[in-house]
């Protein structure tokens, strides 16, 4: 997935103006507004290079989990005090529970299918304490995805130049992003390519996955950066309902 770009991931999103620390602050606001458990253990699922995890570690006892060994290597090198584990969000088993679990920047889309969406939400819920909160930042819905769009972005640092071009495509309800990178350093210019595939799930499918896992779910249309946010609370009893939908 990120095997070619992991080492440039932070530079790319910094150049795009992604404000991880402001997002972490907003995530904390959602957690504190919904959480009913007393503890402060937090697991960032699909943590990538660990930037949200690091910001959140000012307030919580944080661990990170990701599938991609290269992303984890970057996270571990930058933040040695945080424990990062390798695992798949659909079936990891840490044998412990957390008061908050976050799955941010649309990482949930990488599960691709509705059945794996249910598996991932159920598995994260299994790792939540009673009264704990699950935050999931969604990917696009099927009616929001446009094919044939081409985008470029650049990183322009004195010793590192990157041009990333991407093109959108689609296979059924799976969005496809083809990325081409031209990376220039003093050692030379290299070209590499990655294909990312993310499932396009409807609002109702996200709600359904949270409810099927036994969570009380609400939706905030703005979320951390305009992508929206699903907030699930693990209730004390087995009662499940949608408490609030503000789209
Ligand atoms: C867009 S990046 C987001 C990373 C990080 N959350 C951030 O905000 O920068 C998506 C991340 O999801 C991870 N990922 C994809 N599929 C996964 C899975 N099944 N289980 C765990 N992590 C996964 C990727 O390795 C990648 O680090």
PDB file of C-alpha atoms and ligand atoms in Angstrom:
ATOM      1  CA  UNK A   1       0.000   0.000   0.000  1.00  0.00           C
ATOM      2  CA  UNK A   2       2.398   2.664   1.274  1.00  0.00           C
ATOM      3  CA  UNK A   3       5.513   0.589   0.609  1.00  0.00           C
ATOM      4  CA  UNK A   4       6.974   3.157  -1.795  1.00  0.00           C
ATOM      5  CA  UNK A   5       5.770   6.393  -0.175  1.00  0.00           C
ATOM      6  CA  UNK A   6       5.996   5.719   3.597  1.00  0.00           C
ATOM      7  CA  UNK A   7       9.323   7.527   3.923  1.00  0.00           C
ATOM      8  CA  UNK A   8       7.851  10.640   2.230  1.00  0.00           C
ATOM      9  CA  UNK A   9       4.371  10.441   3.797  1.00  0.00           C
ATOM     10  CA  UNK A  10       4.966  13.144   6.419  1.00  0.00           C
ATOM     11  CA  UNK A  11       6.536  15.566   3.935  1.00  0.00           C
ATOM     12  CA  UNK A  12       3.652  15.059   1.485  1.00  0.00           C
ATOM     13  CA  UNK A  13       0.879  15.790   3.993  1.00  0.00           C
ATOM     14  CA  UNK A  14       2.816  18.645   5.616  1.00  0.00           C
ATOM     15  CA  UNK A  15       3.104  20.232   2.161  1.00  0.00           C
ATOM     16  CA  UNK A  16      -0.665  19.752   1.742  1.00  0.00           C
ATOM     17  CA  UNK A  17      -1.258  21.644   4.983  1.00  0.00           C
ATOM     18  CA  UNK A  18      -2.720  18.780   7.029  1.00  0.00           C
ATOM     19  CA  UNK A  19      -2.886  20.014  10.610  1.00  0.00           C
ATOM     20  CA  UNK A  20      -2.527  16.883  12.746  1.00  0.00           C
ATOM     21  CA  UNK A  21      -2.294  18.699  16.038  1.00  0.00           C
ATOM     22  CA  UNK A  22      -5.526  20.679  15.448  1.00  0.00           C
ATOM     23  CA  UNK A  23      -7.247  17.432  14.408  1.00  0.00           C
ATOM     24  CA  UNK A  24      -5.997  15.643  17.529  1.00  0.00           C
ATOM     25  CA  UNK A  25      -7.351  18.493  19.649  1.00  0.00           C
ATOM     26  CA  UNK A  26     -10.765  18.109  17.976  1.00  0.00           C
ATOM     27  CA  UNK A  27     -10.648  14.337  18.399  1.00  0.00           C
ATOM     28  CA  UNK A  28     -10.021  14.876  22.105  1.00  0.00           C
ATOM     29  CA  UNK A  29     -13.085  17.153  22.233  1.00  0.00           C
ATOM     30  CA  UNK A  30     -15.287  14.414  20.706  1.00  0.00           C
ATOM     31  CA  UNK A  31     -13.848  11.758  22.995  1.00  0.00           C
ATOM     32  CA  UNK A  32     -14.346  13.832  26.131  1.00  0.00           C
ATOM     33  CA  UNK A  33     -17.896  14.799  25.106  1.00  0.00           C
ATOM     34  CA  UNK A  34     -18.964  11.156  24.623  1.00  0.00           C
ATOM     35  CA  UNK A  35     -16.776   8.954  26.806  1.00  0.00           C
ATOM     36  CA  UNK A  36     -18.388   7.425  29.883  1.00  0.00           C
ATOM     37  CA  UNK A  37     -15.538   5.214  31.092  1.00  0.00           C
ATOM     38  CA  UNK A  38     -13.043   6.506  33.671  1.00  0.00           C
ATOM     39  CA  UNK A  39      -9.760   5.407  32.071  1.00  0.00           C
ATOM     40  CA  UNK A  40      -7.586   7.190  29.519  1.00  0.00           C
ATOM     41  CA  UNK A  41      -6.137   4.416  27.367  1.00  0.00           C
ATOM     42  CA  UNK A  42      -6.329   5.192  23.663  1.00  0.00           C
ATOM     43  CA  UNK A  43      -5.565   3.032  20.623  1.00  0.00           C
ATOM     44  CA  UNK A  44      -5.031   4.707  17.238  1.00  0.00           C
ATOM     45  CA  UNK A  45      -5.901   2.072  14.614  1.00  0.00           C
ATOM     46  CA  UNK A  46      -4.291   2.542  11.175  1.00  0.00           C
ATOM     47  CA  UNK A  47      -1.978   5.013  12.890  1.00  0.00           C
ATOM     48  CA  UNK A  48       0.330   5.398   9.891  1.00  0.00           C
ATOM     49  CA  UNK A  49       3.450   7.349  10.813  1.00  0.00           C
ATOM     50  CA  UNK A  50       2.019   8.071  14.280  1.00  0.00           C
ATOM     51  CA  UNK A  51       1.432  11.844  14.177  1.00  0.00           C
ATOM     52  CA  UNK A  52      -2.093  11.799  15.654  1.00  0.00           C
ATOM     53  CA  UNK A  53      -0.928   9.220  18.201  1.00  0.00           C
ATOM     54  CA  UNK A  54       1.912  11.472  19.276  1.00  0.00           C
ATOM     55  CA  UNK A  55      -0.355  14.552  19.643  1.00  0.00           C
ATOM     56  CA  UNK A  56      -2.932  12.517  21.567  1.00  0.00           C
ATOM     57  CA  UNK A  57      -0.253  11.137  23.902  1.00  0.00           C
ATOM     58  CA  UNK A  58      -0.292  14.519  25.686  1.00  0.00           C
ATOM     59  CA  UNK A  59      -3.725  13.585  27.045  1.00  0.00           C
ATOM     60  CA  UNK A  60      -3.997   9.784  26.875  1.00  0.00           C
ATOM     61  CA  UNK A  61      -1.952   6.631  27.338  1.00  0.00           C
ATOM     62  CA  UNK A  62      -1.591   5.954  23.639  1.00  0.00           C
ATOM     63  CA  UNK A  63      -0.732   2.931  21.522  1.00  0.00           C
ATOM     64  CA  UNK A  64      -0.805   2.687  17.742  1.00  0.00           C
ATOM     65  CA  UNK A  65      -1.576  -0.170  15.354  1.00  0.00           C
ATOM     66  CA  UNK A  66      -1.084  -0.402  11.601  1.00  0.00           C
ATOM     67  CA  UNK A  67      -0.820  -3.038   8.895  1.00  0.00           C
ATOM     68  CA  UNK A  68       2.045  -1.501   6.941  1.00  0.00           C
ATOM     69  CA  UNK A  69       5.526  -2.337   8.263  1.00  0.00           C
ATOM     70  CA  UNK A  70       7.106   0.667   6.555  1.00  0.00           C
ATOM     71  CA  UNK A  71       4.643   3.154   8.072  1.00  0.00           C
ATOM     72  CA  UNK A  72       5.246   1.539  11.476  1.00  0.00           C
ATOM     73  CA  UNK A  73       9.018   1.809  11.042  1.00  0.00           C
ATOM     74  CA  UNK A  74       8.672   5.578  10.524  1.00  0.00           C
ATOM     75  CA  UNK A  75       6.355   5.891  13.554  1.00  0.00           C
ATOM     76  CA  UNK A  76       8.684   3.881  15.818  1.00  0.00           C
ATOM     77  CA  UNK A  77      11.731   5.875  14.763  1.00  0.00           C
ATOM     78  CA  UNK A  78      10.048   9.232  15.433  1.00  0.00           C
ATOM     79  CA  UNK A  79       8.199   8.338  18.637  1.00  0.00           C
ATOM     80  CA  UNK A  80      10.156   5.680  20.559  1.00  0.00           C
ATOM     81  CA  UNK A  81       8.131   6.273  23.745  1.00  0.00           C
ATOM     82  CA  UNK A  82       4.893   5.108  22.080  1.00  0.00           C
ATOM     83  CA  UNK A  83       4.140   1.413  21.562  1.00  0.00           C
ATOM     84  CA  UNK A  84       3.281   0.650  17.934  1.00  0.00           C
ATOM     85  CA  UNK A  85       2.049  -2.773  16.921  1.00  0.00           C
ATOM     86  CA  UNK A  86       1.484  -4.429  13.613  1.00  0.00           C
ATOM     87  CA  UNK A  87      -2.017  -5.716  12.923  1.00  0.00           C
ATOM     88  CA  UNK A  88      -5.003  -5.746  10.604  1.00  0.00           C
ATOM     89  CA  UNK A  89      -7.969  -3.749  11.880  1.00  0.00           C
ATOM     90  CA  UNK A  90     -10.336  -6.576  10.933  1.00  0.00           C
ATOM     91  CA  UNK A  91      -8.702  -9.220  13.129  1.00  0.00           C
ATOM     92  CA  UNK A  92      -6.046  -7.818  15.503  1.00  0.00           C
ATOM     93  CA  UNK A  93      -6.216  -9.158  19.039  1.00  0.00           C
ATOM     94  CA  UNK A  94      -4.435  -7.171  21.748  1.00  0.00           C
ATOM     95  CA  UNK A  95      -6.293  -8.975  24.570  1.00  0.00           C
ATOM     96  CA  UNK A  96      -6.871  -5.603  26.223  1.00  0.00           C
ATOM     97  CA  UNK A  97      -9.446  -2.856  26.109  1.00  0.00           C
ATOM     98  CA  UNK A  98      -9.186   0.879  25.585  1.00  0.00           C
ATOM     99  CA  UNK A  99     -11.294   3.864  26.612  1.00  0.00           C
ATOM    100  CA  UNK A 100     -11.016   5.391  23.173  1.00  0.00           C
ATOM    101  CA  UNK A 101     -10.170   3.967  19.758  1.00  0.00           C
ATOM    102  CA  UNK A 102      -9.563   6.227  16.775  1.00  0.00           C
ATOM    103  CA  UNK A 103      -9.407   5.263  13.100  1.00  0.00           C
ATOM    104  CA  UNK A 104      -8.669   8.495  11.239  1.00  0.00           C
ATOM    105  CA  UNK A 105      -7.957  10.016   7.819  1.00  0.00           C
ATOM    106  CA  UNK A 106     -10.370   7.636   6.068  1.00  0.00           C
ATOM    107  CA  UNK A 107      -8.191   4.596   6.812  1.00  0.00           C
ATOM    108  CA  UNK A 108     -11.394   2.576   7.260  1.00  0.00           C
ATOM    109  CA  UNK A 109     -11.879   2.688   3.470  1.00  0.00           C
ATOM    110  CA  UNK A 110      -8.945   0.291   3.024  1.00  0.00           C
ATOM    111  CA  UNK A 111     -11.130  -2.578   4.280  1.00  0.00           C
ATOM    112  CA  UNK A 112     -12.772  -2.311   0.806  1.00  0.00           C
ATOM    113  CA  UNK A 113     -15.901  -4.464   1.346  1.00  0.00           C
ATOM    114  CA  UNK A 114     -19.019  -4.106   3.491  1.00  0.00           C
ATOM    115  CA  UNK A 115     -18.392  -7.427   5.228  1.00  0.00           C
ATOM    116  CA  UNK A 116     -14.857  -6.331   6.169  1.00  0.00           C
ATOM    117  CA  UNK A 117     -16.251  -2.961   7.335  1.00  0.00           C
ATOM    118  CA  UNK A 118     -18.495  -4.884   9.755  1.00  0.00           C
ATOM    119  CA  UNK A 119     -15.566  -7.076  10.815  1.00  0.00           C
ATOM    120  CA  UNK A 120     -13.335  -4.046  11.503  1.00  0.00           C
ATOM    121  CA  UNK A 121     -15.954  -2.116  13.499  1.00  0.00           C
ATOM    122  CA  UNK A 122     -16.829  -5.258  15.466  1.00  0.00           C
ATOM    123  CA  UNK A 123     -13.179  -5.988  16.182  1.00  0.00           C
ATOM    124  CA  UNK A 124     -12.454  -2.424  17.320  1.00  0.00           C
ATOM    125  CA  UNK A 125     -15.600  -2.538  19.503  1.00  0.00           C
ATOM    126  CA  UNK A 126     -14.320  -5.760  21.117  1.00  0.00           C
ATOM    127  CA  UNK A 127     -11.251  -3.733  22.195  1.00  0.00           C
ATOM    128  CA  UNK A 128     -13.371  -0.953  23.767  1.00  0.00           C
ATOM    129  CA  UNK A 129     -14.104  -0.761  27.503  1.00  0.00           C
ATOM    130  CA  UNK A 130     -17.745  -0.324  28.494  1.00  0.00           C
ATOM    131  CA  UNK A 131     -18.374   3.408  28.213  1.00  0.00           C
ATOM    132  CA  UNK A 132     -15.512   3.711  25.718  1.00  0.00           C
ATOM    133  CA  UNK A 133     -15.702   5.656  22.456  1.00  0.00           C
ATOM    134  CA  UNK A 134     -14.845   4.730  18.855  1.00  0.00           C
ATOM    135  CA  UNK A 135     -14.119   7.560  16.373  1.00  0.00           C
ATOM    136  CA  UNK A 136     -14.060   6.704  12.666  1.00  0.00           C
ATOM    137  CA  UNK A 137     -13.351   9.270   9.961  1.00  0.00           C
ATOM    138  CA  UNK A 138     -15.018   7.930   6.789  1.00  0.00           C
ATOM    139  CA  UNK A 139     -13.917   7.798   3.159  1.00  0.00           C
ATOM    140  CA  UNK A 140     -16.186   9.006   0.336  1.00  0.00           C
ATOM    141  CA  UNK A 141     -19.715   7.648  -0.155  1.00  0.00           C
ATOM    142  CA  UNK A 142     -20.474   6.001  -3.555  1.00  0.00           C
ATOM    143  CA  UNK A 143     -22.304   9.077  -4.881  1.00  0.00           C
ATOM    144  CA  UNK A 144     -19.410  11.398  -3.965  1.00  0.00           C
ATOM    145  CA  UNK A 145     -16.663   9.650  -5.957  1.00  0.00           C
ATOM    146  CA  UNK A 146     -15.752  11.029  -9.392  1.00  0.00           C
ATOM    147  CA  UNK A 147     -13.683   8.987 -11.843  1.00  0.00           C
ATOM    148  CA  UNK A 148     -11.057  10.335 -14.212  1.00  0.00           C
ATOM    149  CA  UNK A 149      -9.967  13.205 -11.981  1.00  0.00           C
ATOM    150  CA  UNK A 150      -6.264  14.012 -12.046  1.00  0.00           C
ATOM    151  CA  UNK A 151      -4.499  15.810  -9.197  1.00  0.00           C
ATOM    152  CA  UNK A 152      -0.946  16.952  -8.590  1.00  0.00           C
ATOM    153  CA  UNK A 153       0.881  18.081  -5.492  1.00  0.00           C
ATOM    154  CA  UNK A 154       4.481  19.004  -4.855  1.00  0.00           C
ATOM    155  CA  UNK A 155       6.990  18.989  -2.036  1.00  0.00           C
ATOM    156  CA  UNK A 156       9.619  21.661  -2.537  1.00  0.00           C
ATOM    157  CA  UNK A 157      12.316  21.483   0.128  1.00  0.00           C
ATOM    158  CA  UNK A 158      15.973  22.402  -0.445  1.00  0.00           C
ATOM    159  CA  UNK A 159      17.111  18.739  -0.412  1.00  0.00           C
ATOM    160  CA  UNK A 160      13.891  16.963  -1.391  1.00  0.00           C
ATOM    161  CA  UNK A 161      11.598  17.557  -4.347  1.00  0.00           C
ATOM    162  CA  UNK A 162       8.500  15.414  -4.911  1.00  0.00           C
ATOM    163  CA  UNK A 163       5.861  15.597  -7.603  1.00  0.00           C
ATOM    164  CA  UNK A 164       2.899  13.333  -6.914  1.00  0.00           C
ATOM    165  CA  UNK A 165       0.255  12.852  -9.577  1.00  0.00           C
ATOM    166  CA  UNK A 166      -2.892  10.861  -8.907  1.00  0.00           C
ATOM    167  CA  UNK A 167      -5.817   9.692 -10.993  1.00  0.00           C
ATOM    168  CA  UNK A 168      -9.169   8.433  -9.744  1.00  0.00           C
ATOM    169  CA  UNK A 169     -10.918   5.326 -11.055  1.00  0.00           C
ATOM    170  CA  UNK A 170     -13.578   2.933  -9.803  1.00  0.00           C
ATOM    171  CA  UNK A 171     -14.509  -0.760  -9.832  1.00  0.00           C
ATOM    172  CA  UNK A 172     -18.053  -1.221  -8.505  1.00  0.00           C
ATOM    173  CA  UNK A 173     -18.057   0.349  -5.054  1.00  0.00           C
ATOM    174  CA  UNK A 174     -14.276   0.329  -4.738  1.00  0.00           C
ATOM    175  CA  UNK A 175     -12.501   3.610  -5.455  1.00  0.00           C
ATOM    176  CA  UNK A 176      -9.070   3.312  -7.046  1.00  0.00           C
ATOM    177  CA  UNK A 177      -6.314   5.884  -6.734  1.00  0.00           C
ATOM    178  CA  UNK A 178      -3.267   5.500  -8.931  1.00  0.00           C
ATOM    179  CA  UNK A 179      -0.329   7.493  -7.570  1.00  0.00           C
ATOM    180  CA  UNK A 180       2.887   8.233  -9.484  1.00  0.00           C
ATOM    181  CA  UNK A 181       5.778   9.826  -7.632  1.00  0.00           C
ATOM    182  CA  UNK A 182       8.866  11.576  -8.974  1.00  0.00           C
ATOM    183  CA  UNK A 183      11.285  12.012  -6.095  1.00  0.00           C
ATOM    184  CA  UNK A 184      14.448  14.058  -6.459  1.00  0.00           C
ATOM    185  CA  UNK A 185      17.315  14.173  -3.963  1.00  0.00           C
ATOM    186  CA  UNK A 186      21.047  14.834  -4.270  1.00  0.00           C
ATOM    187  CA  UNK A 187      21.415  11.075  -5.008  1.00  0.00           C
ATOM    188  CA  UNK A 188      19.216  11.177  -8.094  1.00  0.00           C
ATOM    189  CA  UNK A 189      15.632  11.189  -9.347  1.00  0.00           C
ATOM    190  CA  UNK A 190      13.458   8.117  -8.869  1.00  0.00           C
ATOM    191  CA  UNK A 191      10.014   7.229 -10.122  1.00  0.00           C
ATOM    192  CA  UNK A 192       7.577   4.969  -8.325  1.00  0.00           C
ATOM    193  CA  UNK A 193       3.929   4.009  -8.422  1.00  0.00           C
ATOM    194  CA  UNK A 194       1.275   2.848  -5.961  1.00  0.00           C
ATOM    195  CA  UNK A 195      -2.335   1.755  -6.393  1.00  0.00           C
ATOM    196  CA  UNK A 196      -4.665   2.347  -3.448  1.00  0.00           C
ATOM    197  CA  UNK A 197      -8.130   0.785  -3.302  1.00  0.00           C
ATOM    198  CA  UNK A 198     -10.725   1.990  -0.792  1.00  0.00           C
ATOM    199  CA  UNK A 199     -14.360   0.920  -0.346  1.00  0.00           C
ATOM    200  CA  UNK A 200     -17.095   3.482  -0.975  1.00  0.00           C
ATOM    201  CA  UNK A 201     -19.655   3.013   1.807  1.00  0.00           C
ATOM    202  CA  UNK A 202     -22.977   4.790   2.254  1.00  0.00           C
ATOM    203  CA  UNK A 203     -23.815   6.750   5.396  1.00  0.00           C
ATOM    204  CA  UNK A 204     -26.377   4.052   6.281  1.00  0.00           C
ATOM    205  CA  UNK A 205     -23.718   1.339   5.861  1.00  0.00           C
ATOM    206  CA  UNK A 206     -21.429   3.034   8.390  1.00  0.00           C
ATOM    207  CA  UNK A 207     -24.350   3.454  10.804  1.00  0.00           C
ATOM    208  CA  UNK A 208     -25.360  -0.179  10.256  1.00  0.00           C
ATOM    209  CA  UNK A 209     -21.840  -1.447  10.990  1.00  0.00           C
ATOM    210  CA  UNK A 210     -21.687   0.503  14.265  1.00  0.00           C
ATOM    211  CA  UNK A 211     -25.146  -0.685  15.307  1.00  0.00           C
ATOM    212  CA  UNK A 212     -24.414  -4.306  14.388  1.00  0.00           C
ATOM    213  CA  UNK A 213     -21.357  -4.112  16.673  1.00  0.00           C
ATOM    214  CA  UNK A 214     -23.604  -2.970  19.568  1.00  0.00           C
ATOM    215  CA  UNK A 215     -22.537   0.684  19.620  1.00  0.00           C
ATOM    216  CA  UNK A 216     -24.707   3.754  20.086  1.00  0.00           C
ATOM    217  CA  UNK A 217     -23.738   5.776  17.055  1.00  0.00           C
ATOM    218  CA  UNK A 218     -23.872   9.454  16.198  1.00  0.00           C
ATOM    219  CA  UNK A 219     -22.512  11.366  13.223  1.00  0.00           C
ATOM    220  CA  UNK A 220     -20.922  14.791  13.084  1.00  0.00           C
ATOM    221  CA  UNK A 221     -21.051  16.266   9.587  1.00  0.00           C
ATOM    222  CA  UNK A 222     -17.869  18.349   9.973  1.00  0.00           C
ATOM    223  CA  UNK A 223     -15.707  16.029  12.076  1.00  0.00           C
ATOM    224  CA  UNK A 224     -12.002  16.787  12.296  1.00  0.00           C
ATOM    225  CA  UNK A 225     -11.407  18.326   8.874  1.00  0.00           C
ATOM    226  CA  UNK A 226     -14.682  18.290   6.929  1.00  0.00           C
ATOM    227  CA  UNK A 227     -14.805  14.548   6.145  1.00  0.00           C
ATOM    228  CA  UNK A 228     -17.397  13.887   8.864  1.00  0.00           C
ATOM    229  CA  UNK A 229     -16.966  11.633  11.861  1.00  0.00           C
ATOM    230  CA  UNK A 230     -18.798   8.599  13.240  1.00  0.00           C
ATOM    231  CA  UNK A 231     -18.797   8.398  17.010  1.00  0.00           C
ATOM    232  CA  UNK A 232     -19.678   5.111  18.676  1.00  0.00           C
ATOM    233  CA  UNK A 233     -20.252   4.632  22.389  1.00  0.00           C
ATOM    234  CA  UNK A 234     -20.090   1.169  23.928  1.00  0.00           C
ATOM    235  CA  UNK A 235     -23.133   1.262  26.189  1.00  0.00           C
ATOM    236  CA  UNK A 236     -23.246  -0.282  29.655  1.00  0.00           C
ATOM    237  CA  UNK A 237     -26.106  -2.620  28.711  1.00  0.00           C
ATOM    238  CA  UNK A 238     -26.707  -4.336  25.380  1.00  0.00           C
ATOM    239  CA  UNK A 239     -29.116  -1.552  24.317  1.00  0.00           C
ATOM    240  CA  UNK A 240     -28.271  -0.174  20.872  1.00  0.00           C
ATOM    241  CA  UNK A 241     -29.735   2.807  19.101  1.00  0.00           C
ATOM    242  CA  UNK A 242     -28.812   5.686  16.888  1.00  0.00           C
ATOM    243  CA  UNK A 243     -28.736   8.624  19.253  1.00  0.00           C
ATOM    244  CA  UNK A 244     -28.174  11.481  16.881  1.00  0.00           C
ATOM    245  CA  UNK A 245     -27.652  11.957  13.167  1.00  0.00           C
ATOM    246  CA  UNK A 246     -26.653  15.478  12.184  1.00  0.00           C
ATOM    247  CA  UNK A 247     -25.646  15.499   8.513  1.00  0.00           C
TER     248      UNK A 247
HETATM  249  C1  LIG B   1      -4.282   7.386   4.791  1.00  0.00           C
HETATM  250  S1  LIG B   1      -3.231   6.504   5.855  1.00  0.00           S
HETATM  251  C2  LIG B   1      -3.658   7.267   7.407  1.00  0.00           C
HETATM  252  C3  LIG B   1      -2.588   7.122   8.444  1.00  0.00           C
HETATM  253  C4  LIG B   1      -2.803   7.953   9.716  1.00  0.00           C
HETATM  254  N1  LIG B   1      -4.013   7.559  10.408  1.00  0.00           N
HETATM  255  C5  LIG B   1      -2.833   9.438   9.384  1.00  0.00           C
HETATM  256  O1  LIG B   1      -3.822  10.090   9.726  1.00  0.00           O
HETATM  257  O2  LIG B   1      -1.861   9.925   8.825  1.00  0.00           O
HETATM  258  C6  LIG B   1      -4.045   4.936   5.960  1.00  0.00           C
HETATM  259  C7  LIG B   1      -3.366   3.953   6.902  1.00  0.00           C
HETATM  260  O3  LIG B   1      -4.197   2.794   7.029  1.00  0.00           O
HETATM  261  C8  LIG B   1      -3.344   1.679   7.156  1.00  0.00           C
HETATM  262  N2  LIG B   1      -4.142   0.478   6.893  1.00  0.00           N
HETATM  263  C9  LIG B   1      -4.717   0.110   5.725  1.00  0.00           C
HETATM  264  N3  LIG B   1      -5.405  -1.042   5.871  1.00  0.00           N
HETATM  265  C10 LIG B   1      -5.269  -1.398   7.170  1.00  0.00           C
HETATM  266  C11 LIG B   1      -5.756  -2.500   7.921  1.00  0.00           C
HETATM  267  N4  LIG B   1      -6.526  -3.452   7.378  1.00  0.00           N
HETATM  268  N5  LIG B   1      -5.443  -2.557   9.232  1.00  0.00           N
HETATM  269  C12 LIG B   1      -4.657  -1.611   9.808  1.00  0.00           C
HETATM  270  N6  LIG B   1      -4.158  -0.548   9.125  1.00  0.00           N
HETATM  271  C13 LIG B   1      -4.462  -0.449   7.822  1.00  0.00           C
HETATM  272  C14 LIG B   1      -2.249   1.963   6.161  1.00  0.00           C
HETATM  273  O4  LIG B   1      -1.123   1.163   6.348  1.00  0.00           O
HETATM  274  C15 LIG B   1      -2.013   3.450   6.410  1.00  0.00           C
HETATM  275  O5  LIG B   1      -1.039   3.652   7.394  1.00  0.00           O
END
